[in-house]
Short mmCIF file of C-alpha atoms in Angstrom, two decimals:
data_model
loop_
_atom_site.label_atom_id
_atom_site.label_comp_id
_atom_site.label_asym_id
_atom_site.label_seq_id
_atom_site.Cartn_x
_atom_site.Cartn_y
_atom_site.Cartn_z
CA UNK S 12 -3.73 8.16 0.05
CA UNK S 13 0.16 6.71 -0.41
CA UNK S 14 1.45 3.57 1.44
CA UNK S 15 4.89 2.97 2.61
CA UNK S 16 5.80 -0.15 2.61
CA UNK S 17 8.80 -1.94 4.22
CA UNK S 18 8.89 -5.48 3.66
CA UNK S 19 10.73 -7.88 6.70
CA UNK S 20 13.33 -9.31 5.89
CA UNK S 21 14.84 -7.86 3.09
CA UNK S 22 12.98 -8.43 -0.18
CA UNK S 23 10.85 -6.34 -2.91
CA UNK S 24 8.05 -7.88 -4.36
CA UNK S 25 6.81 -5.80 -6.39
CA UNK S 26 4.56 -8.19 -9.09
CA UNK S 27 2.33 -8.31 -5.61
CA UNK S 28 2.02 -4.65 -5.47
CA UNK S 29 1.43 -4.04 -9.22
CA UNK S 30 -1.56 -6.17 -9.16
CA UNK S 31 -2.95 -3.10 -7.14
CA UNK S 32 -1.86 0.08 -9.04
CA UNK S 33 0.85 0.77 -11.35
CA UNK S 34 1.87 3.99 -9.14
CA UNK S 35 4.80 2.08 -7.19
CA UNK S 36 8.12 3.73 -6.56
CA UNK S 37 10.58 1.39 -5.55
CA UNK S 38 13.70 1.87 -2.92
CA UNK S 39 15.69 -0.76 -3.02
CA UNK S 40 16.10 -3.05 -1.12
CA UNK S 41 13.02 -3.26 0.64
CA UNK S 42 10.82 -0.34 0.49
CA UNK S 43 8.15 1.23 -1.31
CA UNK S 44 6.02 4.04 -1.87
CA UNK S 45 2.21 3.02 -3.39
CA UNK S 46 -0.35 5.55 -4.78
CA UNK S 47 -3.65 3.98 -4.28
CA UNK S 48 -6.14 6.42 -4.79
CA UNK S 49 -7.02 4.96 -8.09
CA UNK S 50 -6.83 1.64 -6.09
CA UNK S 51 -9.61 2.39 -3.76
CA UNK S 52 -12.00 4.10 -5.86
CA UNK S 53 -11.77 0.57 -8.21
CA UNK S 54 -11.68 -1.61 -5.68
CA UNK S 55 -13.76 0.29 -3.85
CA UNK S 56 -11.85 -0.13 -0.10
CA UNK S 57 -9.90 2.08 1.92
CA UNK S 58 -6.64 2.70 2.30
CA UNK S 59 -6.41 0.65 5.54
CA UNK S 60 -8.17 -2.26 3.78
CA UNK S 61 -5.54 -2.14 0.96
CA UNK S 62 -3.00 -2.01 3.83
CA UNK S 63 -4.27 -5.49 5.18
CA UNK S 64 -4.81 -7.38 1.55
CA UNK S 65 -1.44 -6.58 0.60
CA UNK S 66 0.15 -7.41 3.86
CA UNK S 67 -1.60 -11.19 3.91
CA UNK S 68 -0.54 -11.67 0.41
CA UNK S 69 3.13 -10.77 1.09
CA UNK S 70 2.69 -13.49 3.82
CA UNK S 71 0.89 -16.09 1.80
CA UNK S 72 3.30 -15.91 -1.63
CA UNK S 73 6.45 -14.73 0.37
CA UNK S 74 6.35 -15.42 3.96
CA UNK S 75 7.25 -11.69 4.19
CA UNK S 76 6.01 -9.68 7.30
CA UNK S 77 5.89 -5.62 6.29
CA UNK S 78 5.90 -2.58 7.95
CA UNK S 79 2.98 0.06 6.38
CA UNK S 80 2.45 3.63 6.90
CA UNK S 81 -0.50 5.44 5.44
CA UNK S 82 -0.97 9.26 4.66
CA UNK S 83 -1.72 11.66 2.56
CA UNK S 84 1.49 12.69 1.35
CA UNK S 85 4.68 10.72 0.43
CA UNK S 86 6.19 12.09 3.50
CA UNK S 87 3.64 11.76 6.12
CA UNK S 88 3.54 8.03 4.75
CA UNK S 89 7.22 7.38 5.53
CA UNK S 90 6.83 8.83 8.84
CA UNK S 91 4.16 6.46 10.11
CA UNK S 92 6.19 3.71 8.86
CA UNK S 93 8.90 4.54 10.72
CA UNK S 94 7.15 4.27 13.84
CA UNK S 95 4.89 1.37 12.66
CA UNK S 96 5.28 -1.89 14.29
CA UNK S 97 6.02 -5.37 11.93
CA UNK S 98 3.06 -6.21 11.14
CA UNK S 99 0.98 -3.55 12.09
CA UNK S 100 -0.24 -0.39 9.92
CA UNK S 101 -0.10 3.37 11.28
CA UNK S 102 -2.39 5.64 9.79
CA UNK S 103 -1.42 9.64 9.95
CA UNK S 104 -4.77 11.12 9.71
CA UNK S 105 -4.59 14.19 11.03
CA UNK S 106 -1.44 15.55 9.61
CA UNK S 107 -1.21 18.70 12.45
CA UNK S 108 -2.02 16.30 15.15
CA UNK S 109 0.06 13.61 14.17
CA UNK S 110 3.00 15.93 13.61
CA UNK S 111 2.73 18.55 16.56
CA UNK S 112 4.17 16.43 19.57
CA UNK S 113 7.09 14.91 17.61
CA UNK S 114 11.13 16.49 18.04
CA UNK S 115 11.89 18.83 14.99
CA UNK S 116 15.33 16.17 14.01
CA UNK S 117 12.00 13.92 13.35
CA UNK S 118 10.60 16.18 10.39
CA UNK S 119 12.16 15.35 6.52
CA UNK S 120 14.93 17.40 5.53
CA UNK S 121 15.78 18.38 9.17
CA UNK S 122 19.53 16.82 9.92
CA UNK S 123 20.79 17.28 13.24
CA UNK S 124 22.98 20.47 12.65
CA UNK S 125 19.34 21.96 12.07
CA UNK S 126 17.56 20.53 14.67
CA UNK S 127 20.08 21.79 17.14
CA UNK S 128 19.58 25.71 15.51
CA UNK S 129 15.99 25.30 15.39
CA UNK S 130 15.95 23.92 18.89
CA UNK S 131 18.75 26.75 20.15
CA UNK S 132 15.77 29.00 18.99
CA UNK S 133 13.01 27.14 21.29
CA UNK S 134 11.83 25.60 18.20
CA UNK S 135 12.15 21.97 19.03
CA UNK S 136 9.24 20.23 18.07
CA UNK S 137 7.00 19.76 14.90
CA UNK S 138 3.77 21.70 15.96
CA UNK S 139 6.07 24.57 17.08
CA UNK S 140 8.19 25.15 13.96
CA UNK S 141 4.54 24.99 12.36
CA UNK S 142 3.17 27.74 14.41
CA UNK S 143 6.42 30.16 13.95
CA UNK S 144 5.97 32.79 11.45
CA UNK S 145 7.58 32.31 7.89
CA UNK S 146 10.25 35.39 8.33
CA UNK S 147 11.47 33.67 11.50
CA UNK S 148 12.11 30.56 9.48
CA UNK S 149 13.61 32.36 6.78
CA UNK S 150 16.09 34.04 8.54
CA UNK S 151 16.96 30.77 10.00
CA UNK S 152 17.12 28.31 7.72
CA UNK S 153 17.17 30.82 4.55
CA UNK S 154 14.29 31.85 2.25
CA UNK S 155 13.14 28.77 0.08
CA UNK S 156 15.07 26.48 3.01
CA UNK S 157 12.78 28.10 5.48
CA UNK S 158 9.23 27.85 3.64
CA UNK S 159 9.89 24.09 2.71
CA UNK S 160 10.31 24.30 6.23
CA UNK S 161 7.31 25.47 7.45
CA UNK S 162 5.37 23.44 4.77
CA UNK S 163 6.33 20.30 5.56
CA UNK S 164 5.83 20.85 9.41
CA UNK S 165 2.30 21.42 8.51
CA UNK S 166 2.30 18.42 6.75
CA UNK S 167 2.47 19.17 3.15
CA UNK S 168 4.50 17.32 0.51
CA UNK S 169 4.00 18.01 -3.21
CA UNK S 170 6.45 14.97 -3.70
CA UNK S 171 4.89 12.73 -6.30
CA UNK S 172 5.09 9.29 -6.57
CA UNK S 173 7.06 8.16 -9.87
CA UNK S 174 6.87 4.75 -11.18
CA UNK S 175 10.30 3.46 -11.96
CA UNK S 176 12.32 6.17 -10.77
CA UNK S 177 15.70 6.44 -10.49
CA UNK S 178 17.22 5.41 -7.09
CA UNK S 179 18.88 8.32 -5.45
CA UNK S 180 20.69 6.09 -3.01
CA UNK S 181 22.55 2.83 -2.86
CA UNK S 182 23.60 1.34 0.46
CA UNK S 183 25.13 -2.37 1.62
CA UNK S 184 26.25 -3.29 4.40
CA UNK S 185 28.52 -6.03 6.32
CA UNK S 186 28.19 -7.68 9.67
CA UNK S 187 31.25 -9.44 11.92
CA UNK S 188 30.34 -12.51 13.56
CA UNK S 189 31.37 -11.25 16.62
CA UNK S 190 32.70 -7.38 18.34
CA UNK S 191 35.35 -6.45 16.01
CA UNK S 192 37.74 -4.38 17.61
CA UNK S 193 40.28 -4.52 14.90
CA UNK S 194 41.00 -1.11 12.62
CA UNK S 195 42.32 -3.77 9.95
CA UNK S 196 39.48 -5.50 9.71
CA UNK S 197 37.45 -2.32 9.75
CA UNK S 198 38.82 -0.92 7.08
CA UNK S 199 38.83 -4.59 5.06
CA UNK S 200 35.22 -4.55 5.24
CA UNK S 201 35.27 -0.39 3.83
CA UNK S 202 37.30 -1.87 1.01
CA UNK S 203 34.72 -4.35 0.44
CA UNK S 204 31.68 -2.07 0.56
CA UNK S 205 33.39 0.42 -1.62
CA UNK S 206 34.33 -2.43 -4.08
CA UNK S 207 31.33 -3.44 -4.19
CA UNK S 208 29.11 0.29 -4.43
CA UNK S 209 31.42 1.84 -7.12
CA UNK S 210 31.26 -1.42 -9.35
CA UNK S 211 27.21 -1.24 -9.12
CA UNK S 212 27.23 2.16 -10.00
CA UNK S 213 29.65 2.47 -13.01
CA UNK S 214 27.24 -0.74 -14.11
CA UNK S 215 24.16 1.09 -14.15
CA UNK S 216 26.16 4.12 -15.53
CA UNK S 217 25.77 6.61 -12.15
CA UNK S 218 27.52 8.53 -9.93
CA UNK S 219 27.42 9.32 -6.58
CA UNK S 220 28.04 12.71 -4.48
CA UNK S 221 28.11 12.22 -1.13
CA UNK S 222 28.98 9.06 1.42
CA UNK S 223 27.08 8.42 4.80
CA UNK S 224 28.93 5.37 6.85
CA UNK S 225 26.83 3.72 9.19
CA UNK S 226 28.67 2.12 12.49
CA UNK S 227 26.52 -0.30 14.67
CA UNK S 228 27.62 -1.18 18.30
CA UNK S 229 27.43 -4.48 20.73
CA UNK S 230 24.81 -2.49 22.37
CA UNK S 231 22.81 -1.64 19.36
CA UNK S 232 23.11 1.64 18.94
CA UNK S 233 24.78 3.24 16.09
CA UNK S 234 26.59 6.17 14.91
CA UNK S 235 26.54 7.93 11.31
CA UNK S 236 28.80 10.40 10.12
CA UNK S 237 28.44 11.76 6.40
CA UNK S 238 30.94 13.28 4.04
CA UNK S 239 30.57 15.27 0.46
CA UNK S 240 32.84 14.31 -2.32
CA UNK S 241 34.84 16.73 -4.15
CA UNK S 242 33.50 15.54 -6.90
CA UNK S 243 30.68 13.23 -8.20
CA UNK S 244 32.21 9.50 -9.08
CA UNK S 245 31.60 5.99 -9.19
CA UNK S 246 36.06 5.67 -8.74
CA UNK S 247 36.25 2.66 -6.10
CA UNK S 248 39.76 4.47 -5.11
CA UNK S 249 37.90 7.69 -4.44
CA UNK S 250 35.40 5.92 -2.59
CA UNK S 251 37.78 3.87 -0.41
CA UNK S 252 39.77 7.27 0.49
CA UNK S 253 35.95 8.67 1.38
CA UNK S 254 34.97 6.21 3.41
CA UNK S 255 38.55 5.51 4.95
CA UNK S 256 38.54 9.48 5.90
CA UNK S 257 34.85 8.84 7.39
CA UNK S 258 35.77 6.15 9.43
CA UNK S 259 39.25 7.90 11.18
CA UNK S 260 36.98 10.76 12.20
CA UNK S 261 35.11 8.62 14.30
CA UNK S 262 37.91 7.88 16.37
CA UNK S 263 36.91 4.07 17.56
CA UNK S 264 39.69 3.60 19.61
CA UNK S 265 38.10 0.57 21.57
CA UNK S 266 34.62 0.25 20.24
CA UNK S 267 33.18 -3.21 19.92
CA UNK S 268 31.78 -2.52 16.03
CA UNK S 269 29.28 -5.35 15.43
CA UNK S 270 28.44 -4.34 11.39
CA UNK S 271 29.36 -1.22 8.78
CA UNK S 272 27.13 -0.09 6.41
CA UNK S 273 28.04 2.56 3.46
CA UNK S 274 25.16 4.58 1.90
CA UNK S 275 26.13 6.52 -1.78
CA UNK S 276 24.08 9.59 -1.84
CA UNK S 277 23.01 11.97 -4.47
CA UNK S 278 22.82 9.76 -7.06
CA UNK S 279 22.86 11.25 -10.92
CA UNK S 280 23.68 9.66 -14.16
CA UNK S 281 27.80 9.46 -15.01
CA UNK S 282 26.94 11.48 -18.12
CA UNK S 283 26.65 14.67 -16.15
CA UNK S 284 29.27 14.45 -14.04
CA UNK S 285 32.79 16.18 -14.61
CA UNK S 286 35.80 14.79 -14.16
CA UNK S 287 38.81 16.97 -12.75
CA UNK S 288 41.80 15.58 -15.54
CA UNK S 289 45.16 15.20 -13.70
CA UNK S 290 48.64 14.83 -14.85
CA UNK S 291 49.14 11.93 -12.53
CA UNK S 292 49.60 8.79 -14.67
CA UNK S 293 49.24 6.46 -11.73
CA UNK S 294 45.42 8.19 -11.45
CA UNK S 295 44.60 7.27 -15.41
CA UNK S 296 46.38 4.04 -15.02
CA UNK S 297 43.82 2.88 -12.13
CA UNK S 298 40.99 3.76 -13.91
CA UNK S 299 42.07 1.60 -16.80
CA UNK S 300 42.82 -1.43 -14.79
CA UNK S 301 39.24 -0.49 -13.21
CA UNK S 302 37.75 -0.55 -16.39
CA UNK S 303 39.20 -3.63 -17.38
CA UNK S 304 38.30 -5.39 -13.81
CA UNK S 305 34.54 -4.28 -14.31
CA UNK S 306 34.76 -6.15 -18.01
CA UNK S 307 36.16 -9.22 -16.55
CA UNK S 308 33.14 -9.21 -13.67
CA UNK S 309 30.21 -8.56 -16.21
CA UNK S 310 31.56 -11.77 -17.94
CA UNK S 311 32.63 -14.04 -15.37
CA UNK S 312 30.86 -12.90 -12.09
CA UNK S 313 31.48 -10.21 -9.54
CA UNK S 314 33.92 -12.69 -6.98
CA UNK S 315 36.88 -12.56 -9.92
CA UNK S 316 38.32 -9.86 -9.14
CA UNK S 317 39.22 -8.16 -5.64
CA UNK S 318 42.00 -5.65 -4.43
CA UNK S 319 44.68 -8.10 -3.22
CA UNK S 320 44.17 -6.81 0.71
CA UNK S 321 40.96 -8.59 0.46
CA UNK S 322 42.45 -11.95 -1.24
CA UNK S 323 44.82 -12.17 1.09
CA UNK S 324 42.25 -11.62 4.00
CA UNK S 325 40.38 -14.89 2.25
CA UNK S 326 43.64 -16.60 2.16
CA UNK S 327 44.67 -16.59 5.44
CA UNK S 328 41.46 -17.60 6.81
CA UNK S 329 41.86 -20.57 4.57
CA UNK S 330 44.98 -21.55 6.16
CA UNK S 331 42.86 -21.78 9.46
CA UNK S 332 42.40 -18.55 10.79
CA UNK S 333 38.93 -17.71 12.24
CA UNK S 334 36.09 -16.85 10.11
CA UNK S 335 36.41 -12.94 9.53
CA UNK S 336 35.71 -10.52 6.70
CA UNK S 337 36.58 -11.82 3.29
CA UNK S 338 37.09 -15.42 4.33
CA UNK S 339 34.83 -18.63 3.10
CA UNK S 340 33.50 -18.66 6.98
CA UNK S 341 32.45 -14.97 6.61
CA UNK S 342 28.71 -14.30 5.85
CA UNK S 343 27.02 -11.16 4.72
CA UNK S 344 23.10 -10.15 4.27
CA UNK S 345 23.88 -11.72 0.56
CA UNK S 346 24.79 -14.85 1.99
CA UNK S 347 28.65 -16.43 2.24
CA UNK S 348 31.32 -15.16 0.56
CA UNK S 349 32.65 -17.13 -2.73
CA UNK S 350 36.19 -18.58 -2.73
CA UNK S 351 39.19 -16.68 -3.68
CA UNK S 352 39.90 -14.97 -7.02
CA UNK S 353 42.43 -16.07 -9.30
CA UNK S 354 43.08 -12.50 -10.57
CA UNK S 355 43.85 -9.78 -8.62
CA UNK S 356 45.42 -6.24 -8.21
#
């Protein structure tokens, strides 16, 4: 059986979940997925049981609540935990009757371009897609598209679980203190997440392919919009132009945004990845300086350096201005802001 495991609040800690098998793929910041079929044949317990010793020790050590899903399969696992309750553990038995009631957007790999074909087609839940005939999901989805298909909405996942993998994904995100109806500030808090993404990716030497921005609401709910690059990079200025692109489409005239979050998808290492050489000197000259920023941050922390549209953001709420993005007042799920850089560009 594999656990998912989402820990609440935000925090991995892992040295409690290696004490019960080594088979623990992380995704950071604050999930999990746990093979412990060696587990309960040595400790002789169930999956459940597992479940519940792991849970009061990430309470007792931590004072971390978790979310856990149990199934047979990676992805049967994730599903349960996205529909467990803090605290509580969901167990997909059954993997047909657990599945066959639930909206096809619900399955893995099904976005909602697809969900809206399959649906157009009377295919719109789980058990459904499950009991259509493979040449009907081919022609829909395409061949191999359209058996993954129909495999996983019978609940079958030859994912395995790999010990120290390689995330595939790297997300942050920032909050306003209050509804931000500002485009500046918007955009000041892109720069910041963009910042921040490309210089943790060219530091553990990756790349990323694709950007999904996250936009959540005074009333909760949230919007996400997604966006391919035109080629892999870890470039903050390609990122910003991204994510800037991302965020006009969504046309937030007069939305009350309460936080942004930016997710870097497709993750690979920067040694594959090609690099389109232009005859633009201004392009070469801002990877230098880039280069050279990312030197000066290894050796004197990540706050020396900023674009100067976010120092003067921190200045000005120095002088007195309210407590927005960038300024000493501002806090993010990292905690406040440092002071203003002495360097910038």
């Amino acid at each position: 059986m594999i656990l998912s495991v989402r820990f609440v609040p935000e925090a991995l800690p892992l040295a409690l979940i290696e004490d019960l098998t080594p088979l623990v793929q992380a995704f950071p910041p604050d999930a999990a997925l746990i093979d412990v079929r060696g587990a309960q044949r040595y400790f002789g317990r169930s999956a459940t049981e597992l479940a519940a010793l792991l849970r009061v020790r990430a309470l007792a050590h931590h004072g971390l609540d978790c979310v856990i899903g149990v199934g047979p399969n990676p992805m049967l696992a994730r599903m349960a935990a996205r529909e467990a309750r803090p605290g509580a553990t969901l167990v997909a038995g059954d993997a047909r009757t657990f599945l066959a009631d639930r909206p096809a957007a619900a399955l893995q790999g099904v976005g909602p371009k697809m969900a809206r074909t399959l649906c157009s087609y009377g295919l719109d839940s789980i058990g459904r897609i499950a009991a259509a005939p493979l040449a009907t999901l081919q022609r829909i989805a395409g061949a191999r598209a359209g058996r993954e298909l129909q495999e996983r909405a019978r609940g079958i996942d030859r994912t395995p679980v790999v010990p120290n993998a390689a995330a595939r994904s790297v997300s942050s995100e920032r909050s306003f203190p209050r509804d931000e109806l500002d485009r500046g500030r918007q955009r000041g808090a892109l720069l910041s997440l963009t910042e921040e993404l490309g210089s943790r990716m060219r530091r553990e030497g990756q790349v990323c392919g694709a950007l999904a921005l996250t936009v959540r609401y005074a009333d909760r709910t949230t919007t996400t919009r997604g966006r391919t690059l035109h080629e892999r990079t870890a470039h903050s200025a390609a990122l910003t132009a991204a994510a800037y692109a991302i965020h006009d489409s969504l046309g937030l005239q007069r939305a009350r945004v309460r936080g942004i979050a930016l997710r870097a998808e497709g993750l690979t290492p920067a040694e594959h990845a090609a690099h389109q050489l232009m005859f633009d000197p201004a392009d070469d000259k801002a990877r230098r300086i880039e280069a050279v920023a990312d030197r000066a941050r290894a050796r004197f922390g990540p706050g020396v350096i900023v674009p100067g549209t976010l120092a003067q953001n921190r200045r000005h709420t120095r002088r007195g201005a309210p407590a927005r993005h960038g300024g000493p007042g501002y806090r993010d799920r990292r905690g406040p802001v440092a002071d203003p850089p002495s360097v910038l560009y």
